[in-house]
Short mmCIF file of C-alpha atoms in Angstrom, two decimals:
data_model
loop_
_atom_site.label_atom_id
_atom_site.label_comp_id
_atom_site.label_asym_id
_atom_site.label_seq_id
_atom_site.Cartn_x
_atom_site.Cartn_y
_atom_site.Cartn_z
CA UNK A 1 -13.74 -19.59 -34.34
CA UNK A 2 -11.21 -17.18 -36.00
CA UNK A 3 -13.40 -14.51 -34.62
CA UNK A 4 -13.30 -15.80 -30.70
CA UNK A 5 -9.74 -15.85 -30.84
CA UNK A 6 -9.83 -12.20 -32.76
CA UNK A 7 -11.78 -11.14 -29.50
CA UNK A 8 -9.60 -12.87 -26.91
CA UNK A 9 -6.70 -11.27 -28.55
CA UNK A 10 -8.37 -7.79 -28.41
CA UNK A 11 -9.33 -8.06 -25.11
CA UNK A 12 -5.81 -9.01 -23.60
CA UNK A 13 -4.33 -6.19 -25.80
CA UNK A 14 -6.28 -3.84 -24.05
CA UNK A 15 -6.09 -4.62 -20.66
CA UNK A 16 -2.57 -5.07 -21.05
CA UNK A 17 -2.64 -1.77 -22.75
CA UNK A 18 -4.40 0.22 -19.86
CA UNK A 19 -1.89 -0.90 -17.02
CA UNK A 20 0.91 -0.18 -19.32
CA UNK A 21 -0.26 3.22 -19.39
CA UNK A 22 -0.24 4.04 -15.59
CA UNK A 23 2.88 5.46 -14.06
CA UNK A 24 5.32 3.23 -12.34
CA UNK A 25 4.67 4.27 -8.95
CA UNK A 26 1.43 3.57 -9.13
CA UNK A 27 1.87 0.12 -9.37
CA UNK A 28 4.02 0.13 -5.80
CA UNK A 29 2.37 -0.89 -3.22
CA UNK A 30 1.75 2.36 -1.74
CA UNK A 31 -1.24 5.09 -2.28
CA UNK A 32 0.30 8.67 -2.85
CA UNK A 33 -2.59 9.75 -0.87
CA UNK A 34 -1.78 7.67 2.16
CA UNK A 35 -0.42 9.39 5.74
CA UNK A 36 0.93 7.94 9.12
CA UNK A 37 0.51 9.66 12.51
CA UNK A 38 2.11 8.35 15.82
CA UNK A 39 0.85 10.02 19.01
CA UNK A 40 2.58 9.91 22.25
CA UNK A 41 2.81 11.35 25.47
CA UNK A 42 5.71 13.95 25.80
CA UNK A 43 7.34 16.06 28.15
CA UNK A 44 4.14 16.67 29.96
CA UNK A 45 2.29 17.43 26.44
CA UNK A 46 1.01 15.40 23.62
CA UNK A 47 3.25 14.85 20.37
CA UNK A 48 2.01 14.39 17.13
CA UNK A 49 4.13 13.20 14.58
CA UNK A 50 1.95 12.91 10.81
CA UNK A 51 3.44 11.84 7.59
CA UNK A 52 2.17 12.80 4.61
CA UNK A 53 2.45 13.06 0.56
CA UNK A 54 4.31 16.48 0.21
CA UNK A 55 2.72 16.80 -2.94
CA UNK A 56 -0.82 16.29 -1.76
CA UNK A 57 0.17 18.73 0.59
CA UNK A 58 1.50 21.14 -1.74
CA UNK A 59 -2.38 21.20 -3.06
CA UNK A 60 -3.62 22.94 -0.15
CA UNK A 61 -1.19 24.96 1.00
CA UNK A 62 0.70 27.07 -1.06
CA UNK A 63 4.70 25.54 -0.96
CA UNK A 64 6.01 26.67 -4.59
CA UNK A 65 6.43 24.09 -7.64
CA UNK A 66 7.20 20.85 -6.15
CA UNK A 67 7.63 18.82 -9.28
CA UNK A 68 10.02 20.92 -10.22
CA UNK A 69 12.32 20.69 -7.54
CA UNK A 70 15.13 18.53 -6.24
CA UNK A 71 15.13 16.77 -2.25
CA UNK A 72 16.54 19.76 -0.63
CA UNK A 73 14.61 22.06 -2.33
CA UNK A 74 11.74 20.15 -1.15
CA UNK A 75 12.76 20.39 2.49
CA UNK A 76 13.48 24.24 2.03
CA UNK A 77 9.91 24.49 1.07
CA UNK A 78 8.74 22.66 3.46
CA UNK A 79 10.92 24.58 6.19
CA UNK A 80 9.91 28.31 4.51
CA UNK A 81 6.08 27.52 4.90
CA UNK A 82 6.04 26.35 7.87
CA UNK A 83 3.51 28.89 9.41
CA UNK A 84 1.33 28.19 6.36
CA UNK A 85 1.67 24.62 7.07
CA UNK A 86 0.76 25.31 10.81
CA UNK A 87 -2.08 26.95 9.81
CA UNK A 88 -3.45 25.15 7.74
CA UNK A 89 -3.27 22.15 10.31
CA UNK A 90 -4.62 24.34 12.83
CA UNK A 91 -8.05 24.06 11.46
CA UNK A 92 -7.89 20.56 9.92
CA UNK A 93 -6.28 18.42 12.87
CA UNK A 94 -7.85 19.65 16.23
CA UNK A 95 -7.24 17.85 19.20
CA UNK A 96 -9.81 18.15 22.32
CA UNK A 97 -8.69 17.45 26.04
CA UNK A 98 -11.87 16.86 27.92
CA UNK A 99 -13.52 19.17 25.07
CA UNK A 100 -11.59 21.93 24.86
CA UNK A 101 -9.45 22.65 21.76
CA UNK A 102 -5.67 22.29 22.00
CA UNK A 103 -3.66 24.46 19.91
CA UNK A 104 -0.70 22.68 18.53
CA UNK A 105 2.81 24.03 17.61
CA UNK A 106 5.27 22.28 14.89
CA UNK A 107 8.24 21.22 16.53
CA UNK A 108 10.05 20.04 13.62
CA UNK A 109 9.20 19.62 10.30
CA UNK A 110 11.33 17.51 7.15
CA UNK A 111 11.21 15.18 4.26
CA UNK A 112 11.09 12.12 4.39
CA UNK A 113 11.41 9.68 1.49
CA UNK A 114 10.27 6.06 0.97
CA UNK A 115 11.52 4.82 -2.49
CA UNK A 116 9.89 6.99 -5.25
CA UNK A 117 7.50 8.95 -2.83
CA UNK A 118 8.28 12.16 -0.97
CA UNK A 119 6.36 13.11 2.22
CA UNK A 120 6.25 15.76 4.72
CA UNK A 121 7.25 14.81 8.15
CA UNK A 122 6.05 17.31 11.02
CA UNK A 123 5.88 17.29 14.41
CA UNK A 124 3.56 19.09 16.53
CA UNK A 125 3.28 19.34 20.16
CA UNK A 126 0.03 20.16 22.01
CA UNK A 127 0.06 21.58 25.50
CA UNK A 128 -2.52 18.75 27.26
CA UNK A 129 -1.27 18.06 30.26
CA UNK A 130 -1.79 14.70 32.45
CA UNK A 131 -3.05 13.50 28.93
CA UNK A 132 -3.95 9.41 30.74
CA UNK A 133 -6.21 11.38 32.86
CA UNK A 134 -7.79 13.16 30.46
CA UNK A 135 -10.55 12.30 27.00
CA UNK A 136 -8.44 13.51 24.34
CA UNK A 137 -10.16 13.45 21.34
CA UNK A 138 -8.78 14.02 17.61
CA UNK A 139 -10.48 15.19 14.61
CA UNK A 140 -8.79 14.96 11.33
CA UNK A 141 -9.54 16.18 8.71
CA UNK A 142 -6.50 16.83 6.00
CA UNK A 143 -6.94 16.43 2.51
CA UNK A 144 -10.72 15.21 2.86
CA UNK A 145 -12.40 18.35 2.07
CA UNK A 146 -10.10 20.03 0.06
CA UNK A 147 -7.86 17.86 -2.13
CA UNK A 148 -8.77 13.62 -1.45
CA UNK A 149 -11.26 12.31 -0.33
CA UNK A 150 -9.83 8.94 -0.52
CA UNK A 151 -7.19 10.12 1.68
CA UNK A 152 -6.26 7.46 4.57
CA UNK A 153 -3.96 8.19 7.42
CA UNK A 154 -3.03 5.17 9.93
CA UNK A 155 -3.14 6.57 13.28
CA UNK A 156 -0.93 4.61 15.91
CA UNK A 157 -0.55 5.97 19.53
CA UNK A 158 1.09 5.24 23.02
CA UNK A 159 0.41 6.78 25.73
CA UNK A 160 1.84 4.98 28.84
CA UNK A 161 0.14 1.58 29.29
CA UNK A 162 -2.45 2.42 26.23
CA UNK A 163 -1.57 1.73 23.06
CA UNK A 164 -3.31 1.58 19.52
CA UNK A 165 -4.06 1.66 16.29
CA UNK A 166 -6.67 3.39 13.92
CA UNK A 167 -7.84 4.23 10.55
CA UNK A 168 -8.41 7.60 9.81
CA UNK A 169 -10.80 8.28 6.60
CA UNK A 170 -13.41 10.36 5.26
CA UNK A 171 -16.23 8.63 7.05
CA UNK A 172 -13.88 7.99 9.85
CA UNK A 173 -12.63 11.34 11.25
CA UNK A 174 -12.86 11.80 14.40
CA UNK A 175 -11.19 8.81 17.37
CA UNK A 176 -10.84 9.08 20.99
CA UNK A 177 -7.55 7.88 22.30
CA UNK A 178 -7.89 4.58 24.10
CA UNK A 179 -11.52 4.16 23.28
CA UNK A 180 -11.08 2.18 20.36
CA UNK A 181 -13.00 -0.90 19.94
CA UNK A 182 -11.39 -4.22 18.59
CA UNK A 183 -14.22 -4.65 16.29
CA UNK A 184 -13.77 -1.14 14.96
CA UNK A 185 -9.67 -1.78 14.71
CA UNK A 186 -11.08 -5.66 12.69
CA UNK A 187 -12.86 -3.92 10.37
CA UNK A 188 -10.77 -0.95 9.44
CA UNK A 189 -7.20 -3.48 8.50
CA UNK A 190 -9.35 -5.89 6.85
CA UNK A 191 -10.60 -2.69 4.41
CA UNK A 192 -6.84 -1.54 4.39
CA UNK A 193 -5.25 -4.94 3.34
CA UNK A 194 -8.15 -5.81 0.34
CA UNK A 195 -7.84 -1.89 -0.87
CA UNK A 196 -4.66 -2.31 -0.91
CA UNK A 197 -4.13 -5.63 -2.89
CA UNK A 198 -6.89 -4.13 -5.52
CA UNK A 199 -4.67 -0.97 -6.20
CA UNK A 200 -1.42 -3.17 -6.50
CA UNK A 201 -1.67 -4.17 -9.90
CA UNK A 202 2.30 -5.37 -10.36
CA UNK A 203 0.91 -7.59 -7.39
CA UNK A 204 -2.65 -8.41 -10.00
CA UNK A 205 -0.17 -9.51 -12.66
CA UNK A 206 1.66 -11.66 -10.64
CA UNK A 207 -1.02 -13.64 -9.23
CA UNK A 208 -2.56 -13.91 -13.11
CA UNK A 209 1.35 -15.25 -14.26
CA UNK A 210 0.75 -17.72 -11.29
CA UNK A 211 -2.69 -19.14 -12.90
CA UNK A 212 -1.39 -19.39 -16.25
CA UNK A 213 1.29 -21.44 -14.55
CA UNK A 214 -1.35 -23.65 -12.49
CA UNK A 215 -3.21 -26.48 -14.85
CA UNK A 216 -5.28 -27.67 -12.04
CA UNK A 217 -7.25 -25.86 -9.18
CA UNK A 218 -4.55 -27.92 -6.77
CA UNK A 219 -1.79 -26.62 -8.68
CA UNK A 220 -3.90 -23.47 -7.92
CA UNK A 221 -4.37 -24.10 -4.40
CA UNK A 222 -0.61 -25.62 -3.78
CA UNK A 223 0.97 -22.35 -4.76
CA UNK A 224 -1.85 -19.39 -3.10
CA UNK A 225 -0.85 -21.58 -0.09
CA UNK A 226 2.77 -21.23 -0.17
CA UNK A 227 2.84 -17.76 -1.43
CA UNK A 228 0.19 -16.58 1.25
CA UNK A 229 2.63 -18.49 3.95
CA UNK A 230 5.56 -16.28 2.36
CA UNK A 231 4.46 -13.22 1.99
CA UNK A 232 2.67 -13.09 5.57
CA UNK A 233 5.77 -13.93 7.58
CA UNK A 234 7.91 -10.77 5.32
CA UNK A 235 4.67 -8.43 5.91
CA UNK A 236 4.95 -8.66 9.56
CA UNK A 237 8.30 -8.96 9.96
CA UNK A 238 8.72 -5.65 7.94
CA UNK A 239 5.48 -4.55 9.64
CA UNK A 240 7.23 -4.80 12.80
CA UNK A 241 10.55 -3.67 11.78
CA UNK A 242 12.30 -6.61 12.23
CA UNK A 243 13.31 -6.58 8.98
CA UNK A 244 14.03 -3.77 6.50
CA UNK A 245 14.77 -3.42 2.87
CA UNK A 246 14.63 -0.21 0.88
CA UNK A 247 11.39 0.14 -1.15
CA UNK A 248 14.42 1.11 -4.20
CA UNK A 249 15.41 -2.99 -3.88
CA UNK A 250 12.12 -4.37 -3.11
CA UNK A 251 9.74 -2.70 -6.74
CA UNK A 252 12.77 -3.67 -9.23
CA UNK A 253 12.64 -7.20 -7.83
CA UNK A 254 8.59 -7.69 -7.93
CA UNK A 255 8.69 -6.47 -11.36
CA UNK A 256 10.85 -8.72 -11.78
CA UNK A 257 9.12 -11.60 -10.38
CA UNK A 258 6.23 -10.89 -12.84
CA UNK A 259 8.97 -11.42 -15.53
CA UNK A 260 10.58 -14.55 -14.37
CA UNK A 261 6.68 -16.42 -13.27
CA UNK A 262 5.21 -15.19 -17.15
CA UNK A 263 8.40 -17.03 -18.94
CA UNK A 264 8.35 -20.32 -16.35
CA UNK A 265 5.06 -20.93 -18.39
CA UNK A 266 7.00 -19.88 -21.99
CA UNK A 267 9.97 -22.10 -21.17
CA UNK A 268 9.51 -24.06 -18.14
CA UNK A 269 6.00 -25.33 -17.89
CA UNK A 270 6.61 -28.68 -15.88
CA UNK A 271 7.20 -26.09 -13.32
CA UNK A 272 9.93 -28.38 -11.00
CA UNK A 273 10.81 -25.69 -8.56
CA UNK A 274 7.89 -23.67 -8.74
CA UNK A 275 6.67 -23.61 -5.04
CA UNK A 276 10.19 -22.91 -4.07
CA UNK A 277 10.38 -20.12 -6.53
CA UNK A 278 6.84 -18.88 -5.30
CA UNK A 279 7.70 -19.01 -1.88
CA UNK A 280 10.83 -16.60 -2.52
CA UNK A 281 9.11 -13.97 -4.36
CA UNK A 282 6.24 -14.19 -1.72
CA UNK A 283 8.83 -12.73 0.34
CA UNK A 284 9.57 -10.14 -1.72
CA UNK A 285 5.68 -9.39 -2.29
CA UNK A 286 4.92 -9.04 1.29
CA UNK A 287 8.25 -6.47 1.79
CA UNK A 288 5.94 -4.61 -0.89
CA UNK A 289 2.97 -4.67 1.65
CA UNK A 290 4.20 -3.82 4.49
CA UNK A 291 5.22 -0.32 2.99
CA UNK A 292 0.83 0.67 4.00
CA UNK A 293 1.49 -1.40 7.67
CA UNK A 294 4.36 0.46 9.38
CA UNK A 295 3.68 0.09 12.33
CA UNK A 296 6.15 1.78 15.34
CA UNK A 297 6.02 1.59 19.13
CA UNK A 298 6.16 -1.43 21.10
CA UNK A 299 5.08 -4.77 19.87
CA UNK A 300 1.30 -5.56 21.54
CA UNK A 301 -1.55 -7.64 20.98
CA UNK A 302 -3.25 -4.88 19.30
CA UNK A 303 -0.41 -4.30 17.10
CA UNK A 304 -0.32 -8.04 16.15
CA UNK A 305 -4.12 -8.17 15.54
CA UNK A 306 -3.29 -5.01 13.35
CA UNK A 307 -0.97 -6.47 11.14
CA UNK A 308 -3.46 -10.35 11.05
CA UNK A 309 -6.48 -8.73 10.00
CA UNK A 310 -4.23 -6.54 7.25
CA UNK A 311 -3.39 -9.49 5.91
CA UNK A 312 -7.00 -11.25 5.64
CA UNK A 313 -7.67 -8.24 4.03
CA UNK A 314 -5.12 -8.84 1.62
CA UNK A 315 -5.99 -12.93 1.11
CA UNK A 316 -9.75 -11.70 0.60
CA UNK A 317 -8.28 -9.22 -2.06
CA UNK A 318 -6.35 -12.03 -3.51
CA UNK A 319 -8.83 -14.70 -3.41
CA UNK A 320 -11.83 -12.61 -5.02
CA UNK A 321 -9.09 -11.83 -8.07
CA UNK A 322 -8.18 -15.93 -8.07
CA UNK A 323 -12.15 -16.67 -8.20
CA UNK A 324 -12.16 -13.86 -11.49
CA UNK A 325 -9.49 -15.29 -13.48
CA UNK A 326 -9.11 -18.81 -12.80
CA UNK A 327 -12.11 -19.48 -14.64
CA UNK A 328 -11.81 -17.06 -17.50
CA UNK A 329 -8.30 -18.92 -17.84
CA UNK A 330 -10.41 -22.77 -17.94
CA UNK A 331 -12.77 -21.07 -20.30
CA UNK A 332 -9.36 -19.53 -22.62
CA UNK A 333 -8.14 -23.45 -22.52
CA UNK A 334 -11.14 -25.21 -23.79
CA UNK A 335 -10.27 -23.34 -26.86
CA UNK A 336 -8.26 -24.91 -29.90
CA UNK A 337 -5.92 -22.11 -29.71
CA UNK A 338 -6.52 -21.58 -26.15
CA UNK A 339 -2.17 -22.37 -25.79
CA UNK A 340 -1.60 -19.49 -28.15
CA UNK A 341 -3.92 -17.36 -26.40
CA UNK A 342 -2.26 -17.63 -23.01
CA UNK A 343 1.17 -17.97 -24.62
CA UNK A 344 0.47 -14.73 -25.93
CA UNK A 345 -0.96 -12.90 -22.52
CA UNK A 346 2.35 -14.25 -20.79
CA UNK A 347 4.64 -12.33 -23.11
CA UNK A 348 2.45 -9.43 -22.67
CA UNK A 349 2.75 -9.82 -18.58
CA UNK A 350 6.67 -10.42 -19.05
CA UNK A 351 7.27 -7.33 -20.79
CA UNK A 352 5.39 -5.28 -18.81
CA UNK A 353 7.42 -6.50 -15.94
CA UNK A 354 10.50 -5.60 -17.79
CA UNK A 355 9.16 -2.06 -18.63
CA UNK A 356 8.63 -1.56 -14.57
CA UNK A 357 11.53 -2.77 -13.81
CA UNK A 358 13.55 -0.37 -16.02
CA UNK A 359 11.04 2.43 -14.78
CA UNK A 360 11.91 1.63 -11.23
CA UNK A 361 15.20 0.49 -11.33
CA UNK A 362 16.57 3.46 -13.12
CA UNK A 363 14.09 5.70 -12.47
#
């Protein structure tokens, strides 16, 4: 017996080890390696606006020492190389009108940063003209080759009375403006939303504090339900910029979260005002999600199916971790010291939080 708990105790220590290990920002809801673009018809031409990591991009083109320097030193860099920066784009985003090869000029070009992560902003404008009345095609291909292969870039674009989304990847590089299919738009949010729930591991933590909490699969099923209810109306209300709160309030506060749900089952395990507690950092959680769904143009149906199937994705995510846990949790209680065992993975959660929080909060 003394030797199962020996093991259990092990185990926690090292998984709680591992995550401690990782870098704050990792734990965001938010891949470094992760890029918007937003086409649209423009002054007879097409505009491309694309977002991107600025350090990614200082991997393949050559911009100085980025860690080194401070936010305008960044946008110096950024505005020094910018012929580097137009090369370099030249040959890994093409666009073809009617399958001829456009070649773009940057417009403008900035920083632009969304709580601890810095990315490139640059516009480029490519001379297709009558673009409704023409197949323009793009092929993208940043990062992929060279740097990331994990690399995703979410591709929205408008162009008059056609409007869409997409999901630009390394098997996925090449899409044809207005020729997207609705199974092909299902598919790609579904992958977006469970990727991105896997790689959110302050989110993992959270949900694991939750079970600890739970004593029954009801309890179980009576809080997934209201937190799932929360945190999908504050995804697409952020999604759709209805609401906004700065990614610098939104990580301090789910760290946070983690610490408060690990000591309800310390200090308050009949758990009164759980759901309502649940339901008000489900908020919080899904202002954390919607930092991979910003979605811009006018509201559509294909927007709105954009942001649904995100969000499946992201109840599949949570849903395969819940059907993990829950029973390793059953299995933990059946133990004689099975109360020790999770009292002890519950401090380990809390502090953890606390050590994000203090990384984000001051950092």
């Amino acid at each position: 017996m003394r030797s199962s708990v020996t093991t259990w105790f092990a185990a926690i220590f090292f998984i709680i080890f591992s995550l401690s290990q990782i870098p704050s920002s990792v734990h965001a809801h938010t891949d470094n390696s992760e890029g918007k673009s937003n086409i649209t018809a423009k002054d007879g031409g097409l505009h491309y606006e694309l977002t991107v990591d600025i350090f990614e991009l200082g991997r393949v083109v050559e911009l100085g020492n980025l860690p080194e320097m401070k936010e305008d030193e960044l946008s110096d860099a950024l505005s020094r190389n910018k012929m580097l920066i137009e090369d370099y784009l030249s040959r890994n985003l093409e666009v073809f009108a009617d399958g001829v090869k456009t070649y773009g000029k940057i417009s403008d070009i900035g920083l632009k940063q969304e709580g601890e992560l810095s990315y490139a902003r640059i516009g480029i404008d490519f001379p297709v003209q009558d673009v409704s009345k023409k197949t323009v095609e793009i092929h993208y291909n940043i990062f992929f080759d060279d740097n990331d292969r994990l690399h995703r870039n979410i591709a929205h674009y408008e162009l008059g009375t056609e409007t869409g989304e997409f999901i630009l990847t390394a098997k996925e590089r090449t899409f044809e403006l207005g020729n997207g299919t609705l199974w092909g738009q299902v598919i790609s949010f579904v992958q977006l939303g469970f990727h991105h729930i896997l790689i959110g591991l302050d989110h993992i933590l959270f949900v694991i504090a939750l079970l600890l909490c739970s004593k029954t699969l009801k309890d179980v099923m009576k809080v997934v339900t209201v937190f799932t209810l929360s945190h999908s109306v504050s995804l697409g209300l952020s999604a759709l910029n209805l609401v906004s709160v700065s990614p610098d309030v939104v990580e301090p506060l789910i760290a946070l979260s983690i610490v408060f749900v690990a000591f309800e089952y310390l200090f308050f395990p009949s758990g009164r005002y759980r759901l309502w507690i649940v339901f008000g950092f489900g908020l919080i959680h899904g202002l954390g999600f919607s930092g991979a769904l910003e979605i811009t143009g006018d509201l559509s149906l294909r927007t709105l199916l954009s942001i649904l199937f995100f969000n499946l994705g992201v109840e599949g995510g949570q849903a395969m971790i819940l059907l993990i846990i829950f029973p390793i949790i059953l299995l933990v209680r059946r133990n004689r010291r099975g109360s020790m065992i999770q009292g002890t993975a519950s401090v380990a959660i809390s502090l953890i939080g606390f050590v994000w929080y203090v990384q984000r909060f001051f950092g």
